[in-house]
XYZ file of N, CA and C in Angstrom:
774
model
N 60.748 114.002 151.802
C 60.851 114.224 153.232
C 60.248 113.048 153.955
N 60.924 112.538 154.954
C 60.425 111.406 155.696
C 59.382 111.866 156.703
N 58.810 110.910 157.450
C 57.770 111.245 158.399
C 58.211 112.257 159.433
N 59.471 112.248 159.801
C 60.011 113.277 160.672
C 61.156 113.935 159.939
N 61.222 115.252 160.045
C 62.271 115.974 159.346
C 63.645 115.567 159.857
N 63.789 115.501 161.160
C 65.022 114.999 161.756
C 64.615 113.781 162.547
N 65.051 112.609 162.097
C 64.484 111.379 162.604
C 65.049 110.877 163.898
N 65.671 109.708 163.848
C 65.980 108.967 165.069
C 67.294 109.384 165.713
N 68.109 110.190 165.065
C 69.424 110.441 165.643
C 69.351 111.285 166.913
N 68.367 112.216 167.010
C 68.194 112.915 168.269
C 67.846 111.941 169.366
N 66.954 111.017 169.048
C 66.580 110.009 170.034
C 67.798 109.179 170.412
N 68.644 108.905 169.445
C 69.853 108.132 169.728
C 70.764 108.900 170.672
N 70.900 110.211 170.415
C 71.757 110.992 171.311
C 71.121 111.116 172.686
N 69.804 111.191 172.729
C 69.134 111.190 174.025
C 69.433 109.895 174.760
N 69.462 108.799 174.014
C 69.798 107.518 174.630
C 71.219 107.535 175.169
N 72.107 108.245 174.489
C 73.470 108.372 175.000
C 73.451 109.024 176.369
N 72.558 109.991 176.569
C 72.507 110.669 177.845
C 72.048 109.751 178.967
N 71.386 108.649 178.612
C 71.081 107.650 179.634
C 72.369 107.205 180.302
N 73.422 107.157 179.512
C 74.710 106.722 180.032
C 75.404 107.831 180.793
N 74.831 109.027 180.812
C 75.410 110.122 181.551
C 76.389 110.927 180.760
N 76.343 110.900 179.451
C 77.322 111.613 178.660
C 77.131 113.102 178.786
N 78.172 113.811 179.208
C 78.127 115.264 179.205
C 79.531 115.790 179.053
N 79.686 116.933 178.370
C 81.006 117.519 178.260
C 80.894 118.995 178.088
N 82.039 119.645 178.161
C 82.035 121.062 177.886
C 82.681 121.816 179.007
N 82.967 123.072 178.779
C 83.572 123.917 179.755
C 82.504 124.764 180.383
N 82.216 124.474 181.656
C 81.117 125.125 182.344
C 81.615 126.217 183.270
N 82.771 126.034 183.852
C 83.307 127.033 184.764
C 83.961 128.114 183.935
N 83.399 129.286 183.960
C 83.933 130.324 183.079
C 83.898 131.676 183.739
N 84.310 132.679 182.962
C 84.251 134.049 183.410
C 85.299 134.416 184.424
N 86.219 133.498 184.760
C 87.271 133.824 185.695
C 86.770 133.984 187.132
N 85.553 133.528 187.437
C 84.985 133.676 188.770
C 85.465 132.531 189.656
N 86.012 132.889 190.827
C 86.476 131.865 191.755
C 85.280 131.139 192.349
N 85.334 129.824 192.395
C 84.241 129.024 192.935
C 84.766 128.164 194.077
N 83.949 128.037 195.100
C 84.357 127.301 196.291
C 84.420 125.814 196.011
N 85.358 125.166 196.660
C 85.465 123.717 196.573
C 84.180 123.101 197.108
N 83.633 122.112 196.406
C 82.368 121.518 196.838
C 82.541 120.194 197.580
N 83.763 119.733 197.709
C 84.038 118.572 198.544
C 83.693 117.222 197.953
N 83.394 117.160 196.651
C 82.988 115.857 196.106
C 84.120 114.847 196.060
N 85.367 115.331 196.062
C 86.477 114.377 196.014
C 86.565 113.548 197.283
N 85.814 113.925 198.319
C 85.795 113.148 199.564
C 84.626 112.164 199.591
N 83.798 112.176 198.542
C 82.621 111.308 198.493
C 82.912 110.025 197.732
N 82.009 109.075 197.845
C 82.135 107.836 197.079
C 81.725 108.091 195.636
N 82.051 107.142 194.752
C 81.699 107.286 193.338
C 80.188 107.439 193.165
N 79.406 106.619 193.864
C 77.942 106.700 193.741
C 77.415 108.028 194.262
N 77.980 108.518 195.346
C 77.553 109.803 195.885
C 77.857 110.939 194.907
N 78.988 110.852 194.235
C 79.338 111.876 193.254
C 78.349 111.856 192.091
N 78.025 110.654 191.622
C 77.050 110.528 190.536
C 75.709 111.120 190.964
N 75.284 110.851 192.196
C 74.013 111.376 192.685
C 74.034 112.898 192.775
N 75.125 113.465 193.297
C 75.237 114.919 193.415
C 75.231 115.563 192.029
N 75.938 114.929 191.112
C 75.999 115.457 189.753
C 74.624 115.430 189.108
N 73.897 114.339 189.299
C 72.530 114.244 188.778
C 71.657 115.358 189.334
N 71.697 115.571 190.650
C 70.845 116.576 191.273
C 71.184 117.978 190.783
N 72.467 118.253 190.602
C 72.872 119.572 190.112
C 72.361 119.789 188.698
N 72.501 118.769 187.871
C 72.077 118.890 186.482
C 70.566 119.050 186.368
N 69.820 118.290 187.157
C 68.369 118.344 187.074
C 67.819 119.664 187.595
N 68.601 120.395 188.379
C 68.141 121.674 188.908
C 68.356 122.826 187.929
N 69.110 122.589 186.871
C 69.421 123.658 185.925
C 68.166 124.110 185.184
N 67.975 125.428 185.070
C 66.822 125.974 184.352
C 67.045 125.973 182.845
N 68.288 126.025 182.440
C 68.628 125.999 181.023
C 70.058 125.517 180.886
N 70.440 125.121 179.681
C 71.786 124.609 179.459
C 72.090 124.543 177.976
N 73.364 124.364 177.699
C 73.830 124.153 176.333
C 74.281 122.700 176.224
N 73.794 122.004 175.206
C 74.123 120.592 174.975
C 74.905 120.479 173.679
N 76.041 119.832 173.725
C 76.796 119.558 172.500
C 77.209 118.097 172.506
N 77.088 117.454 171.372
C 77.464 116.055 171.254
C 78.274 115.854 169.983
N 79.097 114.858 169.997
C 79.794 114.469 168.774
C 80.237 113.017 168.926
N 80.299 112.324 167.810
C 80.800 110.964 167.838
C 79.805 109.968 167.283
N 80.134 108.709 167.463
C 79.304 107.631 166.942
C 78.833 106.753 168.079
N 77.632 106.212 167.927
C 77.021 105.428 168.995
C 77.221 103.929 168.846
N 77.680 103.496 167.689
C 77.871 102.064 167.499
C 78.477 101.763 166.154
N 78.847 100.527 165.954
C 79.470 100.122 164.706
C 78.523 100.379 163.537
N 79.072 100.982 162.497
C 78.286 101.228 161.301
C 77.483 102.509 161.333
N 77.367 103.166 162.479
C 76.606 104.414 162.535
C 77.533 105.575 162.222
N 77.018 106.628 161.576
C 77.864 107.771 161.221
C 78.194 108.608 162.444
N 79.232 109.405 162.325
C 79.592 110.329 163.384
C 78.706 111.561 163.261
N 77.875 111.800 164.261
C 76.920 112.891 164.219
C 77.279 113.945 165.257
N 76.628 115.108 165.172
C 76.884 116.193 166.119
C 75.584 116.928 166.398
N 75.425 117.342 167.630
C 74.265 118.096 168.068
C 74.766 119.277 168.881
N 74.217 120.472 168.628
C 74.645 121.673 169.339
C 73.402 122.517 169.612
N 72.876 122.457 170.842
C 71.616 123.120 171.172
C 71.700 123.819 172.520
N 71.066 124.985 172.604
C 70.813 125.649 173.874
C 69.325 125.522 174.139
N 68.931 125.007 175.315
C 67.524 124.748 175.586
C 67.192 125.043 177.037
N 65.878 125.216 177.316
C 65.457 125.502 178.678
C 64.224 124.701 179.046
N 63.735 124.925 180.261
C 62.621 124.138 180.780
C 61.311 124.428 180.057
N 61.241 125.534 179.333
C 60.031 125.856 178.569
C 60.058 125.205 177.193
N 61.063 124.380 176.944
C 61.246 123.698 175.661
C 61.666 124.651 174.549
N 62.066 125.877 174.883
C 62.634 126.769 173.878
C 64.058 126.317 173.595
N 64.485 126.422 172.344
C 65.853 126.024 172.032
C 66.320 126.686 170.741
N 67.609 126.652 170.531
C 68.209 127.119 169.291
C 69.524 126.380 169.101
N 69.868 126.093 167.854
C 71.126 125.396 167.599
C 71.105 124.669 166.282
N 71.848 123.574 166.213
C 71.989 122.848 164.953
C 72.185 121.366 165.198
N 71.872 120.603 164.159
C 72.079 119.160 164.154
C 72.811 118.794 162.878
N 73.911 118.065 163.003
C 74.669 117.582 161.850
C 74.524 116.071 161.804
N 73.958 115.561 160.713
C 73.701 114.126 160.615
C 74.945 113.312 160.295
N 76.028 113.967 159.910
C 77.274 113.269 159.650
C 77.321 112.572 158.306
N 78.501 112.156 157.927
C 78.734 111.385 156.695
C 78.154 112.073 155.460
N 78.226 113.389 155.418
C 77.750 114.128 154.258
C 76.249 114.147 154.094
N 75.510 113.762 155.158
C 74.060 113.721 155.062
C 73.391 115.049 155.374
N 74.194 116.041 155.706
C 73.657 117.378 155.877
C 73.446 117.785 157.316
N 73.066 119.041 157.488
C 72.805 119.588 158.806
C 71.564 120.466 158.756
N 71.025 120.745 159.938
C 69.794 121.511 160.052
C 69.931 122.514 161.186
N 69.637 123.778 160.911
C 69.528 124.777 161.956
C 68.141 124.688 162.571
N 68.054 124.875 163.882
C 66.793 124.708 164.604
C 66.567 125.899 165.530
N 65.341 126.429 165.520
C 64.917 127.434 166.495
C 63.521 127.041 166.960
N 63.314 126.955 168.271
C 61.991 126.673 168.798
C 61.664 127.699 169.868
N 60.502 128.300 169.733
C 60.043 129.290 170.715
C 58.557 129.056 170.942
N 58.194 128.632 172.150
C 56.801 128.313 172.412
C 56.347 127.170 171.523
N 55.248 127.364 170.818
C 54.726 126.317 169.950
C 55.187 126.472 168.512
N 56.088 127.406 168.251
C 56.597 127.628 166.897
C 57.986 127.032 166.739
N 58.206 126.371 165.601
C 59.503 125.762 165.298
C 59.942 126.229 163.916
N 61.206 126.620 163.822
C 61.811 126.983 162.537
C 62.963 126.020 162.273
N 63.046 125.473 161.083
C 64.152 124.588 160.719
C 64.695 125.005 159.361
N 66.008 124.966 159.234
C 66.641 125.331 157.970
C 67.647 124.258 157.574
N 67.217 123.287 156.764
C 68.149 122.257 156.287
C 69.110 122.847 155.254
N 70.315 122.292 155.201
C 71.240 122.733 154.161
C 71.052 121.881 152.905
N 71.792 122.230 151.866
C 71.631 121.546 150.580
C 71.959 120.062 150.693
N 72.969 119.716 151.499
C 73.341 118.309 151.652
C 72.219 117.507 152.292
N 71.494 118.113 153.220
C 70.358 117.428 153.838
C 69.302 117.104 152.797
N 68.916 118.104 152.009
C 67.879 117.869 151.003
C 68.307 116.782 150.016
N 69.572 116.798 149.651
C 70.054 115.821 148.675
C 70.037 114.408 149.237
N 70.445 114.261 150.499
C 70.560 112.919 151.077
C 69.245 112.402 151.647
N 68.448 113.282 152.247
C 67.242 112.840 152.924
C 66.002 112.860 152.024
N 66.015 113.715 151.015
C 64.871 113.816 150.092
C 65.409 113.797 148.662
N 65.947 112.652 148.213
C 66.561 112.606 146.883
C 65.585 112.926 145.757
N 64.310 112.635 145.967
C 63.304 112.939 144.951
C 62.584 114.233 145.326
N 63.058 115.348 144.806
C 62.409 116.627 145.070
C 63.122 117.520 146.049
N 64.165 117.021 146.701
C 64.863 117.835 147.677
C 65.446 119.098 147.091
N 66.020 118.997 145.895
C 66.615 120.168 145.260
C 65.558 121.234 144.990
N 64.352 120.781 144.636
C 63.268 121.738 144.378
C 62.867 122.455 145.658
N 62.783 121.707 146.757
C 62.448 122.333 148.024
C 63.514 123.352 148.423
N 64.776 122.972 148.264
C 65.867 123.876 148.610
C 65.795 125.149 147.782
N 65.444 125.009 146.505
C 65.343 126.183 145.635
C 64.190 127.084 146.061
N 63.066 126.490 146.464
C 61.923 127.281 146.912
C 62.268 128.044 148.190
N 62.902 127.364 149.125
C 63.259 128.015 150.382
C 64.307 129.103 150.176
N 65.278 128.821 149.304
C 66.311 129.817 148.981
C 66.964 130.385 150.244
N 67.364 129.489 151.153
C 68.063 129.909 152.359
C 67.165 130.299 153.510
N 65.849 130.216 153.332
C 64.936 130.575 154.405
C 64.647 129.373 155.317
N 64.098 129.675 156.469
C 63.662 128.645 157.399
C 62.266 128.156 157.027
N 62.007 126.881 157.247
C 60.642 126.386 157.263
C 60.079 126.631 158.657
N 58.825 127.074 158.726
C 58.185 127.312 160.021
C 56.981 126.399 160.168
N 56.857 125.795 161.353
C 55.732 124.928 161.612
C 55.388 124.906 163.082
N 54.461 124.039 163.443
C 54.035 123.896 164.826
C 54.842 122.801 165.513
N 55.062 122.989 166.803
C 55.803 121.983 167.571
C 55.059 120.665 167.619
N 53.753 120.680 167.340
C 52.975 119.439 167.351
C 52.909 118.778 165.979
N 53.523 119.386 164.980
C 53.537 118.811 163.635
C 54.344 117.512 163.666
N 53.748 116.367 163.268
C 54.477 115.097 163.338
C 55.756 115.088 162.519
N 55.839 115.945 161.490
C 57.051 115.993 160.676
C 58.204 116.659 161.410
N 57.913 117.308 162.530
C 58.941 118.027 163.271
C 59.177 117.430 164.654
N 58.676 116.228 164.887
C 58.794 115.638 166.212
C 60.245 115.399 166.616
N 61.105 115.113 165.628
C 62.509 114.937 165.955
C 63.109 116.198 166.551
N 62.672 117.355 166.033
C 63.159 118.631 166.546
C 62.620 118.877 167.947
N 61.305 118.735 168.110
C 60.707 119.023 169.406
C 61.219 118.065 170.481
N 61.500 116.825 170.104
C 62.064 115.869 171.064
C 63.440 116.331 171.523
N 64.257 116.793 170.592
C 65.603 117.238 170.942
C 65.568 118.465 171.833
N 64.504 119.297 171.712
C 64.404 120.531 172.487
C 63.743 120.332 173.844
N 63.355 119.126 174.176
C 62.633 118.857 175.414
C 63.608 118.494 176.526
N 63.831 119.388 177.502
C 64.792 119.075 178.566
C 64.306 117.982 179.494
N 62.992 117.729 179.526
C 62.485 116.659 180.382
C 63.067 115.313 179.973
N 63.300 115.150 178.671
C 63.923 113.915 178.197
C 65.296 113.739 178.813
N 66.104 114.814 178.778
C 67.455 114.722 179.302
C 67.453 114.559 180.815
N 66.550 115.276 181.489
C 66.529 115.175 182.941
C 66.165 113.754 183.387
N 65.179 113.172 182.730
C 64.785 111.811 183.096
C 65.907 110.821 182.829
N 66.557 110.978 181.678
C 67.592 110.031 181.309
C 68.802 110.134 182.225
N 69.172 111.363 182.576
C 70.307 111.527 183.477
C 69.947 111.013 184.863
N 68.695 111.237 185.261
C 68.263 110.695 186.549
C 68.319 109.176 186.562
N 67.922 108.564 185.460
C 67.978 107.109 185.367
C 69.415 106.614 185.501
N 70.356 107.398 184.986
C 71.758 106.975 185.032
C 72.239 106.811 186.467
N 71.801 107.707 187.340
C 72.262 107.634 188.728
C 71.791 106.352 189.400
N 70.685 105.812 188.942
C 70.149 104.588 189.538
C 70.581 103.331 188.793
N 71.454 103.500 187.795
C 71.920 102.362 187.005
C 72.912 101.545 187.834
N 72.582 100.292 188.076
C 73.469 99.457 188.901
C 74.281 98.478 188.064
N 74.283 98.673 186.728
C 75.052 97.768 185.879
C 76.517 98.202 185.852
N 77.394 97.228 185.784
C 78.815 97.521 185.668
C 79.443 97.904 186.991
N 80.693 98.348 186.902
C 81.472 98.737 188.073
C 81.737 100.234 188.039
N 81.467 100.908 189.150
C 81.636 102.357 189.242
C 82.859 102.653 190.095
N 83.801 103.444 189.549
C 85.042 103.761 190.252
C 85.315 105.257 190.220
N 85.834 105.762 191.335
C 86.211 107.171 191.429
C 87.704 107.331 191.156
N 88.056 108.313 190.328
C 89.454 108.598 190.058
C 89.967 109.740 190.908
N 91.238 110.069 190.697
C 91.834 111.170 191.452
C 91.425 112.511 190.869
N 91.342 113.487 191.732
C 91.011 114.851 191.317
C 92.040 115.337 190.296
N 91.522 115.974 189.230
C 92.391 116.481 188.175
C 91.772 117.765 187.618
N 92.192 118.200 186.450
C 91.605 119.396 185.843
C 91.134 119.071 184.431
N 90.107 119.779 184.007
C 89.555 119.644 182.665
C 89.322 121.050 182.133
N 90.056 121.412 181.079
C 89.966 122.765 180.537
C 90.168 123.808 181.627
N 91.064 123.508 182.549
C 91.386 124.439 183.624
C 90.481 124.355 184.833
N 89.424 123.556 184.762
C 88.474 123.425 185.873
C 88.790 122.182 186.690
N 88.819 122.282 188.022
C 89.026 121.102 188.859
C 87.863 120.132 188.714
N 88.157 118.858 188.533
C 87.119 117.848 188.353
C 87.521 116.559 189.053
N 86.522 115.727 189.293
C 86.756 114.373 189.786
C 86.135 113.416 188.773
N 86.934 112.513 188.185
C 86.375 111.561 187.211
C 85.736 110.359 187.897
N 84.616 109.922 187.330
C 83.952 108.697 187.780
C 83.770 107.813 186.548
N 84.253 106.589 186.627
C 84.216 105.683 185.481
C 83.312 104.496 185.759
N 82.447 104.198 184.767
C 81.610 103.010 184.849
C 82.055 102.025 183.768
N 82.357 100.812 184.171
C 82.771 99.759 183.253
C 81.669 98.727 183.172
N 81.210 98.430 181.970
C 80.167 97.432 181.821
C 79.635 97.383 180.414
N 79.061 96.256 180.040
C 78.488 96.062 178.713
C 79.511 96.325 177.610
N 80.770 96.048 177.900
C 81.816 96.230 176.894
C 82.189 97.674 176.640
N 81.739 98.590 177.507
C 82.028 100.004 177.302
C 82.646 100.627 178.544
N 83.405 101.673 178.315
C 83.974 102.462 179.401
C 83.397 103.866 179.315
N 82.716 104.301 180.367
C 82.122 105.631 180.412
C 82.800 106.416 181.524
N 83.400 107.531 181.183
C 84.072 108.346 182.181
C 83.402 109.706 182.256
N 82.900 110.049 183.429
C 82.244 111.327 183.655
C 83.131 112.191 184.541
N 83.356 113.435 184.119
C 84.169 114.383 184.870
C 83.235 115.386 185.537
N 83.244 115.383 186.870
C 82.311 116.198 187.645
C 83.054 117.379 188.256
N 82.458 118.569 188.159
C 83.084 119.786 188.691
C 83.327 119.652 190.187
N 84.538 119.966 190.605
C 84.920 119.878 192.018
C 84.776 121.220 192.726
N 84.366 122.261 192.002
C 84.084 123.559 192.601
C 82.720 124.028 192.135
N 82.061 124.856 192.950
C 80.733 125.298 192.601
C 79.758 124.133 192.621
N 78.696 124.218 191.835
C 77.774 123.098 191.739
C 78.458 121.929 191.046
N 78.224 120.708 191.504
C 78.915 119.539 190.924
C 78.296 119.084 189.607
N 78.299 119.990 188.622
C 77.776 119.635 187.306
C 78.689 118.613 186.627
N 78.131 117.700 185.851
C 78.983 116.852 185.007
C 79.515 117.703 183.854
N 80.817 117.721 183.692
C 81.421 118.554 182.660
C 81.777 117.788 181.403
N 82.087 116.520 181.550
C 82.383 115.717 180.364
C 82.236 114.253 180.690
N 81.664 113.513 179.721
C 81.688 112.057 179.798
C 82.048 111.544 178.413
N 82.954 110.653 178.388
C 83.324 109.990 177.142
C 82.858 108.544 177.211
N 82.465 108.015 176.076
C 82.064 106.612 175.986
C 82.925 105.944 174.935
N 83.582 104.891 175.307
C 84.468 104.149 174.417
C 84.144 102.669 174.509
N 84.228 101.991 173.369
C 84.031 100.548 173.350
C 82.663 100.157 172.849
N 82.561 98.908 172.415
C 81.299 98.417 171.893
C 80.867 99.126 170.630
N 81.833 99.641 169.891
C 81.527 100.378 168.674
C 81.229 101.839 168.901
N 81.156 102.272 170.166
C 80.866 103.670 170.470
C 82.148 104.452 170.679
N 82.131 105.698 170.253
C 83.230 106.631 170.496
C 82.603 108.021 170.504
N 82.114 108.445 171.665
C 81.265 109.627 171.706
C 81.569 110.510 172.910
N 81.231 111.780 172.751
C 81.324 112.774 173.815
C 80.086 113.659 173.731
N 79.492 113.962 174.873
C 78.365 114.884 174.929
C 78.711 115.977 175.911
N 78.354 117.194 175.622
C 78.727 118.289 176.485
C 77.569 119.097 177.004
N 77.650 119.506 178.266
C 76.692 120.424 178.859
C 77.445 121.631 179.375
N 76.922 122.799 179.092
C 77.553 124.028 179.559
C 76.504 125.123 179.641
N 76.929 126.335 179.989
C 76.046 127.508 180.054
C 74.795 127.234 180.884
N 74.980 126.616 182.041
C 73.844 126.323 182.913
C 73.179 127.606 183.387
N 71.862 127.626 183.314
C 71.027 128.740 183.784
C 71.188 130.017 182.969
N 71.875 129.956 181.856
C 71.953 131.108 180.970
C 70.783 131.046 179.983
N 70.064 132.154 179.782
C 68.848 132.131 178.959
C 69.109 131.696 177.526
N 68.134 131.014 176.958
C 68.167 130.689 175.538
C 67.970 131.993 174.755
N 68.767 132.246 173.724
C 68.560 133.451 172.909
C 67.120 133.556 172.436
N 66.561 134.751 172.515
C 65.141 134.939 172.197
C 64.887 135.256 170.732
N 65.921 135.537 169.953
C 65.723 135.928 168.561
C 65.154 134.764 167.755
N 64.180 135.055 166.902
C 63.613 134.073 165.987
C 63.738 134.604 164.562
N 63.739 133.732 163.572
C 63.868 134.190 162.187
C 62.746 135.170 161.827
N 63.059 136.281 161.177
C 62.021 137.248 160.791
C 61.113 136.665 159.712
N 59.908 137.225 159.560
C 58.954 136.689 158.583
C 59.502 136.579 157.170
N 60.334 137.554 156.773
C 60.832 137.492 155.399
C 61.901 136.429 155.215
N 62.291 135.752 156.313
C 63.256 134.673 156.230
C 62.628 133.323 156.580
N 61.290 133.254 156.537
C 60.608 132.007 156.860
C 59.634 131.623 155.752
N 59.288 130.334 155.737
C 58.337 129.808 154.752
C 57.517 128.751 155.466
N 56.208 128.877 155.430
C 55.335 127.936 156.119
C 55.528 126.523 155.563
N 55.703 125.558 156.447
C 56.002 124.196 156.006
C 54.857 123.605 155.190
N 53.616 123.929 155.554
C 52.485 123.402 154.794
C 52.406 124.026 153.404
N 52.711 125.315 153.321
C 52.738 125.960 152.009
C 53.838 125.365 151.148
N 54.959 125.025 151.765
C 56.059 124.436 151.015
C 55.639 123.091 150.418
N 54.981 122.282 151.226
C 54.634 120.940 150.772
C 53.520 120.941 149.729
N 52.780 122.035 149.620
C 51.761 122.098 148.563
C 52.357 122.506 147.219
N 53.613 122.941 147.226
C 54.248 123.321 145.976
C 54.562 122.127 145.111
N 54.764 120.954 145.759
C 55.005 119.689 145.073
C 54.267 118.603 145.838
N 54.067 117.454 145.246
C 53.449 116.365 146.015
C 54.241 116.111 147.294
N 53.566 116.092 148.414
C 54.250 115.946 149.706
C 54.998 114.625 149.788
N 56.340 114.667 149.926
C 57.143 113.430 149.937
C 57.193 112.827 151.323
N 56.082 112.402 151.818
C 56.049 111.857 153.176
C 55.962 110.346 153.162
């Protein structure tokens, strides 16, 4: 096991959010929503409105997929998180490197790596750890340095700051497109061209102007990040005791591979 159970890829996806990447179907339930008038605003004004709407959300669902640059694997992140740093979901490292289920509630974190993760990330002893866990979650503290990758991914302050920074980004050229639809929802696309990349953000044209999708193409990147389920509570269920194993107890079973 490396110094962090889930290392730099969460940080990498967080960096993607600096670019404003968001996607997903947010308008749901068949509820009619009033036109918010963003199609009459400038591209910068739309970006600002979208930032403010996103930063006001108490909770959200984040999904990502794709690659961030040449030579990097295609990874995926699927998390529901809130302002209290509670979250639940999964991380797929891509390229057969495995995936990890994640649950965080308060200061407690549960992680359940699959067999492919143990094989690729802990080649010396991973199979033994997987056998000891036998499908159970490892449980630890959110302050445990081995779990910082998880706690970082569950921290909405990271995303809020990064998305806020995006609105103030003056690099490249920002252009507003014509109003269209995305998964049946009216949206206005805003495209930023710069640094060899094209970033297109689709902002909801009804209800709150949440960013519904941004794609990043070029410069070795081919990625999409999604935000949905705004203000919907994070599921409160946590793994029961008989389905958990203390991370420190696990590491005492064999020499700690840190």
